[in-house]
mmCIF file of C-alpha atoms in Angstrom:
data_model
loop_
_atom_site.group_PDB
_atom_site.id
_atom_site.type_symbol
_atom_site.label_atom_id
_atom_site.label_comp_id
_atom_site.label_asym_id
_atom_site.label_seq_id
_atom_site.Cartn_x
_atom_site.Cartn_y
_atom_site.Cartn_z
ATOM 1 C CA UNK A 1398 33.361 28.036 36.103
ATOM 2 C CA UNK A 1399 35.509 30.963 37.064
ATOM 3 C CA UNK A 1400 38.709 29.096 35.537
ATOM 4 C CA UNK A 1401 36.735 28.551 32.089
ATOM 5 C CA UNK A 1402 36.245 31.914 31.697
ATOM 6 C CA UNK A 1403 39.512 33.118 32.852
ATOM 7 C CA UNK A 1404 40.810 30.794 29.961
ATOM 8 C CA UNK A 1405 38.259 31.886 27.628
ATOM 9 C CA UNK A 1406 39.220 35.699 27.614
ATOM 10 C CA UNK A 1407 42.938 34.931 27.347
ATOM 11 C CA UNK A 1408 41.810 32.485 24.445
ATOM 12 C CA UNK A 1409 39.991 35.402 22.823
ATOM 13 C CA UNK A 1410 42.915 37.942 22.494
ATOM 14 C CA UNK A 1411 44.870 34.832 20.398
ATOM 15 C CA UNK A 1412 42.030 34.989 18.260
ATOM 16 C CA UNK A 1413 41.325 38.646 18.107
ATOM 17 C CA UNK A 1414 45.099 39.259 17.113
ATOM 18 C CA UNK A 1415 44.828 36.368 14.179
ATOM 19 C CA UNK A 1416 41.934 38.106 12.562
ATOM 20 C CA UNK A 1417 43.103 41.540 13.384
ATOM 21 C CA UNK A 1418 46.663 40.255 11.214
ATOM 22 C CA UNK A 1419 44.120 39.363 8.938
ATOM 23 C CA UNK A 1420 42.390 42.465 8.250
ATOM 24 C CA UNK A 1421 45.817 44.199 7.955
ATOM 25 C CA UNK A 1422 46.982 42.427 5.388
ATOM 26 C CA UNK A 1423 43.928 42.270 2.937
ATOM 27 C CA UNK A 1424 43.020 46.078 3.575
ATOM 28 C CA UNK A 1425 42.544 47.235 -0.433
ATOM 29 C CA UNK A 1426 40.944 50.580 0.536
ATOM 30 C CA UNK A 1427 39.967 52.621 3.261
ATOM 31 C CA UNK A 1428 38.008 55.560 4.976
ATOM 32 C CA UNK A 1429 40.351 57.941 6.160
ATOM 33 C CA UNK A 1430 39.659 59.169 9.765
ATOM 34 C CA UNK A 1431 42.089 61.928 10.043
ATOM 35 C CA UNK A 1432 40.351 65.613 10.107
ATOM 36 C CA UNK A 1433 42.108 68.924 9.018
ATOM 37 C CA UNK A 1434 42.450 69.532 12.751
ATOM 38 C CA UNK A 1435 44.375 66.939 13.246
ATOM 39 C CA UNK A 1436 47.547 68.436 11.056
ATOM 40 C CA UNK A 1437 47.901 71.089 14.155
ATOM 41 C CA UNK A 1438 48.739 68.678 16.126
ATOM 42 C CA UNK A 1439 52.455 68.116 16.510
ATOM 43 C CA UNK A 1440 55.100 65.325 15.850
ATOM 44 C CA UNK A 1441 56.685 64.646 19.162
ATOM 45 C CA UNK A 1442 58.927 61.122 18.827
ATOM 46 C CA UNK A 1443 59.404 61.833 22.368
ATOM 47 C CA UNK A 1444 56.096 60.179 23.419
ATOM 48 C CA UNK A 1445 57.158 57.095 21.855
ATOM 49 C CA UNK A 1446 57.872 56.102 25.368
ATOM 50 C CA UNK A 1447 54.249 56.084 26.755
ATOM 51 C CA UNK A 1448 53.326 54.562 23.292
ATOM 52 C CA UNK A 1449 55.494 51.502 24.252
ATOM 53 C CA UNK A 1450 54.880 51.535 27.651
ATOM 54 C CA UNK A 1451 51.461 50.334 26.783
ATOM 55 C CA UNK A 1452 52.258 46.666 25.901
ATOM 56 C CA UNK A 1453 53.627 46.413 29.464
ATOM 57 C CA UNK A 1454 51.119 48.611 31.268
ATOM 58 C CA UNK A 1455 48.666 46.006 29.810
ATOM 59 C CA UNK A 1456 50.264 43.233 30.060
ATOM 60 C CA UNK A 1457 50.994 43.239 33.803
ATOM 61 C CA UNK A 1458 47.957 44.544 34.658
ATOM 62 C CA UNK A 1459 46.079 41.335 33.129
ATOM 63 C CA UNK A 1460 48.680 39.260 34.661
ATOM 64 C CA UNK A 1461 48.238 40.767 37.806
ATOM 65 C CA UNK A 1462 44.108 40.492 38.101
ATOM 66 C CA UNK A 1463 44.019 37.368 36.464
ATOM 67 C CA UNK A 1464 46.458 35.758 39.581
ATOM 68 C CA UNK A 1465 44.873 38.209 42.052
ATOM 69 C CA UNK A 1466 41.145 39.104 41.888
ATOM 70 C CA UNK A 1467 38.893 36.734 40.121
ATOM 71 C CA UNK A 1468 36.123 39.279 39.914
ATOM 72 C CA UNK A 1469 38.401 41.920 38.710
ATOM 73 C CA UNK A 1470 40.119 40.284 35.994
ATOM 74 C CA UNK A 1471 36.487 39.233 34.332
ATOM 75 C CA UNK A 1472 35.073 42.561 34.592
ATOM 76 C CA UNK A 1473 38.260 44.401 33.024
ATOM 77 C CA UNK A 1474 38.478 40.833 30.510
ATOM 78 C CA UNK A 1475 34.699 41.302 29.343
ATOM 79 C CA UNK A 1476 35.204 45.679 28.983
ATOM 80 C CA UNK A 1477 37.703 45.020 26.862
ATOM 81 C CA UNK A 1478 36.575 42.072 24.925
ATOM 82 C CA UNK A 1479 33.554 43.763 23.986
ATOM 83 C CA UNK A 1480 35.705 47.384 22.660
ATOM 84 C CA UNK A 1481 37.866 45.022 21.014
ATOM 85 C CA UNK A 1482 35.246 42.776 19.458
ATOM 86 C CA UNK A 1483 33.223 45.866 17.917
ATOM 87 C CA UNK A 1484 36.519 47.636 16.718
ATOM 88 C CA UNK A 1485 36.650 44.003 14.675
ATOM 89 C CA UNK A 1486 33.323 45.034 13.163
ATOM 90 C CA UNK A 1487 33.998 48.253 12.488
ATOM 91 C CA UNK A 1488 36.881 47.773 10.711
ATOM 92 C CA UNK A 1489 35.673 44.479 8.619
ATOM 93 C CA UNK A 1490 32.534 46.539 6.965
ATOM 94 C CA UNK A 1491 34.372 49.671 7.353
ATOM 95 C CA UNK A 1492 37.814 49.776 6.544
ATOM 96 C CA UNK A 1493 39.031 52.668 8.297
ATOM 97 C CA UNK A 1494 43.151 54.378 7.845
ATOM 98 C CA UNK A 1495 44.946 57.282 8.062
ATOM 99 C CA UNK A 1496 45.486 59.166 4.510
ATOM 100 C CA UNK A 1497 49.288 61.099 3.888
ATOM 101 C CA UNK A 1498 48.800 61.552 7.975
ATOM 102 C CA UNK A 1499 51.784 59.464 9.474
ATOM 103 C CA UNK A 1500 55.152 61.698 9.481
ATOM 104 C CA UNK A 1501 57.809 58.769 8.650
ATOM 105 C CA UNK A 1502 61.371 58.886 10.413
ATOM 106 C CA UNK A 1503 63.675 58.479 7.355
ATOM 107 C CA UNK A 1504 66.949 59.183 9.308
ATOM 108 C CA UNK A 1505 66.481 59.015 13.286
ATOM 109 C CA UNK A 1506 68.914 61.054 15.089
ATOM 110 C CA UNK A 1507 68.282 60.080 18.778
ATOM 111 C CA UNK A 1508 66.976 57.352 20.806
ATOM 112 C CA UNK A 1509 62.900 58.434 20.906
ATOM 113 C CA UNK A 1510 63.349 59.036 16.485
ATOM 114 C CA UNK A 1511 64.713 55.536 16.249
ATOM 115 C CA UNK A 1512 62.369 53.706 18.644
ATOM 116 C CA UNK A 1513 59.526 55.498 16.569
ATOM 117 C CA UNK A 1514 61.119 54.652 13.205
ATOM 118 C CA UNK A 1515 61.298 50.542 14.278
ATOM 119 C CA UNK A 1516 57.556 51.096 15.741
ATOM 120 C CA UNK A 1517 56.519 52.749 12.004
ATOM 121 C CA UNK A 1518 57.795 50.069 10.862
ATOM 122 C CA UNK A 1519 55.808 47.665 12.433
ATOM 123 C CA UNK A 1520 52.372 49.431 13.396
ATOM 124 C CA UNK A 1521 50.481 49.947 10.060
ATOM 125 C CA UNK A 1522 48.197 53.526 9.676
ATOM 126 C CA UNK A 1523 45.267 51.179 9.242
ATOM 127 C CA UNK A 1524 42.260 49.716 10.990
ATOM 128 C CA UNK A 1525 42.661 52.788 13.608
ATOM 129 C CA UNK A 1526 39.081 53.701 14.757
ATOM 130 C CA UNK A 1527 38.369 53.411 17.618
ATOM 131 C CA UNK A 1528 41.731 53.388 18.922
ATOM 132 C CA UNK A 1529 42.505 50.172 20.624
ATOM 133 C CA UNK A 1530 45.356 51.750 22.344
ATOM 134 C CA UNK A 1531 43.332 54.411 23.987
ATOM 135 C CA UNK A 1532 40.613 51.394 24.591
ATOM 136 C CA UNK A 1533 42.419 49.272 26.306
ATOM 137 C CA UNK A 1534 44.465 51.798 28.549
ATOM 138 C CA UNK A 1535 41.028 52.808 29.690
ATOM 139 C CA UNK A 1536 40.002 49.485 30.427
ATOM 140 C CA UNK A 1537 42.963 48.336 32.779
ATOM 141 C CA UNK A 1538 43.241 52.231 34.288
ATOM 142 C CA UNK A 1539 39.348 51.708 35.114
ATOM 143 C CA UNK A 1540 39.761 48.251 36.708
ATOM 144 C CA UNK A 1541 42.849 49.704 38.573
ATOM 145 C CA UNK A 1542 40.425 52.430 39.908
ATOM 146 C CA UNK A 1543 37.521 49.749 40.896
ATOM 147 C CA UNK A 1544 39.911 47.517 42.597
ATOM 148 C CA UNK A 1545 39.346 47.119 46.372
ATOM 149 C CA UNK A 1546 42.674 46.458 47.076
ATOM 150 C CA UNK A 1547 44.138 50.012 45.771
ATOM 151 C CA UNK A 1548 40.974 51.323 47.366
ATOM 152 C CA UNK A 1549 43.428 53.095 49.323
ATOM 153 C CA UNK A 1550 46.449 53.378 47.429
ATOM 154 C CA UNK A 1551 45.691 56.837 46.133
ATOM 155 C CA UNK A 1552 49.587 56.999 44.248
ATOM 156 C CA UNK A 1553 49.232 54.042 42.623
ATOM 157 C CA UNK A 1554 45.713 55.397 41.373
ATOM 158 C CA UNK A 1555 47.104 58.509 40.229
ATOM 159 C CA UNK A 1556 50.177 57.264 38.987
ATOM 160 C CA UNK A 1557 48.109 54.682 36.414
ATOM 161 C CA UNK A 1558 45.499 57.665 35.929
ATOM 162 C CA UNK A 1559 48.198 59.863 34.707
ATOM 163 C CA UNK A 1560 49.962 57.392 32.557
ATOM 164 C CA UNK A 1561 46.444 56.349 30.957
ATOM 165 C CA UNK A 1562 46.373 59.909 30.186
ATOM 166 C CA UNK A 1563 50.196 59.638 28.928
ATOM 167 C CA UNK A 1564 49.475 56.730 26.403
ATOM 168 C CA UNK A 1565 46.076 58.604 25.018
ATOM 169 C CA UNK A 1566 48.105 61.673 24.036
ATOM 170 C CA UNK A 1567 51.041 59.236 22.790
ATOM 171 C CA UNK A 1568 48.806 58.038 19.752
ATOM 172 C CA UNK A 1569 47.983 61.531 19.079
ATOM 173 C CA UNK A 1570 51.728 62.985 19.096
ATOM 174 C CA UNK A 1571 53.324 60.205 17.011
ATOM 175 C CA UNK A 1572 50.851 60.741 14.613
ATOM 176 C CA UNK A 1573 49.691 57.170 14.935
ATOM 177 C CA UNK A 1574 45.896 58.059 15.373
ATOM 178 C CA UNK A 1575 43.317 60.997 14.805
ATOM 179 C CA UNK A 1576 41.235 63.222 16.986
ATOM 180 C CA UNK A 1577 38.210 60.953 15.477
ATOM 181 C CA UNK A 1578 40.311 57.660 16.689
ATOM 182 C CA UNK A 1579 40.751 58.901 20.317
ATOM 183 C CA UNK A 1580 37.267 60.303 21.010
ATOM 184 C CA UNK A 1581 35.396 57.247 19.277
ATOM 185 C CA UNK A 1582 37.346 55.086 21.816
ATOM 186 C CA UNK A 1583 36.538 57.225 24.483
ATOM 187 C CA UNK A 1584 32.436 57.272 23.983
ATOM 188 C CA UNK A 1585 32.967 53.425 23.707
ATOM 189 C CA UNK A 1586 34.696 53.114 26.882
ATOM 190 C CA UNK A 1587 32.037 55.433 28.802
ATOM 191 C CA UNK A 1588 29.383 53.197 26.847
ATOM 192 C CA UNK A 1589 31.141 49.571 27.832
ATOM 193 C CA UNK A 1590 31.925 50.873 31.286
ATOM 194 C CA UNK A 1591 28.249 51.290 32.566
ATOM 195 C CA UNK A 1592 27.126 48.103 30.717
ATOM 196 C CA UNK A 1593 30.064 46.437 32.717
ATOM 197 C CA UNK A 1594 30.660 47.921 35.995
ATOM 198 C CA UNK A 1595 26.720 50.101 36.247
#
């Protein structure tokens, strides 16, 4: 039973990111989510680093619970199934973008412009509330926190804690998400994580 529904999560993120294509390319309009605020915020390309550092972050973390800690890797699989299945819903009845927000890299100069020029290029300003990047680096920082086995690992706790905190300001800084984006994703996390782990 526990195998099924290892499979089954890992199944559901194939068919989360085939509908998720599918939204971005059929998006005809949208509800912008960026405030006034938001435009004090500034461009730093440096934080393209932390940005990208969130595939792996993710990545091995799921790999890691999912060979490790059966228990784990469901709870952590579920919180972010759920996020990740009501960001789909948001964003099929309510198209949702960033309007004249993004600052494009025309001409990069250095390393962190030209990693965030290639990223532009390939991470759309739409279908961004909640932010699944936020999301999700809650998710896998949360189930790093809840897991026995770094019960007393304190560095490796703070180390993921501060990273978490890293990726979070990342979308902010590279202009890939809102204010709006960042706290929606943090009231669903607090709301997923004492369905899930209260």
């Amino acid at each position: 039973m526990i195998k099924q529904k290892k499979i089954f999560y890992l199944g559901f993120f194939i068919v989360w990111f085939l509908y998720f294509q599918y939204l971005e390319k059929n998006v005809s309009f949208f509800i912008p989510t960026n405030l006034s605020i938001d435009d004090r915020i500034p461009f730093l390309p440096v934080f393209i680093i932390p940005y990208l550092i969130w595939f792996v972050y993710v990545g091995i973390t799921y790999l890691y619970f999912y060979k490790k800690d059966n228990d784990t890797f469901i709870k952590m699989a579920k919180f972010i199934s759920i996020g990740m299945t009501i960001f789909l819903i948001i964003c099929t009845f309510f198209p949702n973008g960033l309007d004249n927000f993004r600052i494009p890299i025309k001409d990069p100069s250095n390393l962190f412009e030209t990693l965030t020029y290639y990223m532009q290029l390939h991470d759309t300003s739409t279908n961004v509330f909640p932010s699944m990047h936020v999301y999700n680096s809650l998710g896998v920082t949360i189930a790093i926190c809840h897991y026995q086995g770094f019960k007393h690992k304190k560095m490796i706790r703070l180390f993921c804690i501060i990273l978490c905190i890293l990726i979070c300001l990342s979308t902010l800084f590279l202009k890939q998400h809102s204010l709006l984006d960042v706290f929606a994703s943090g009231i669903l996390a607090i709301s997923i994580y004492y369905l899930i782990y209260k």
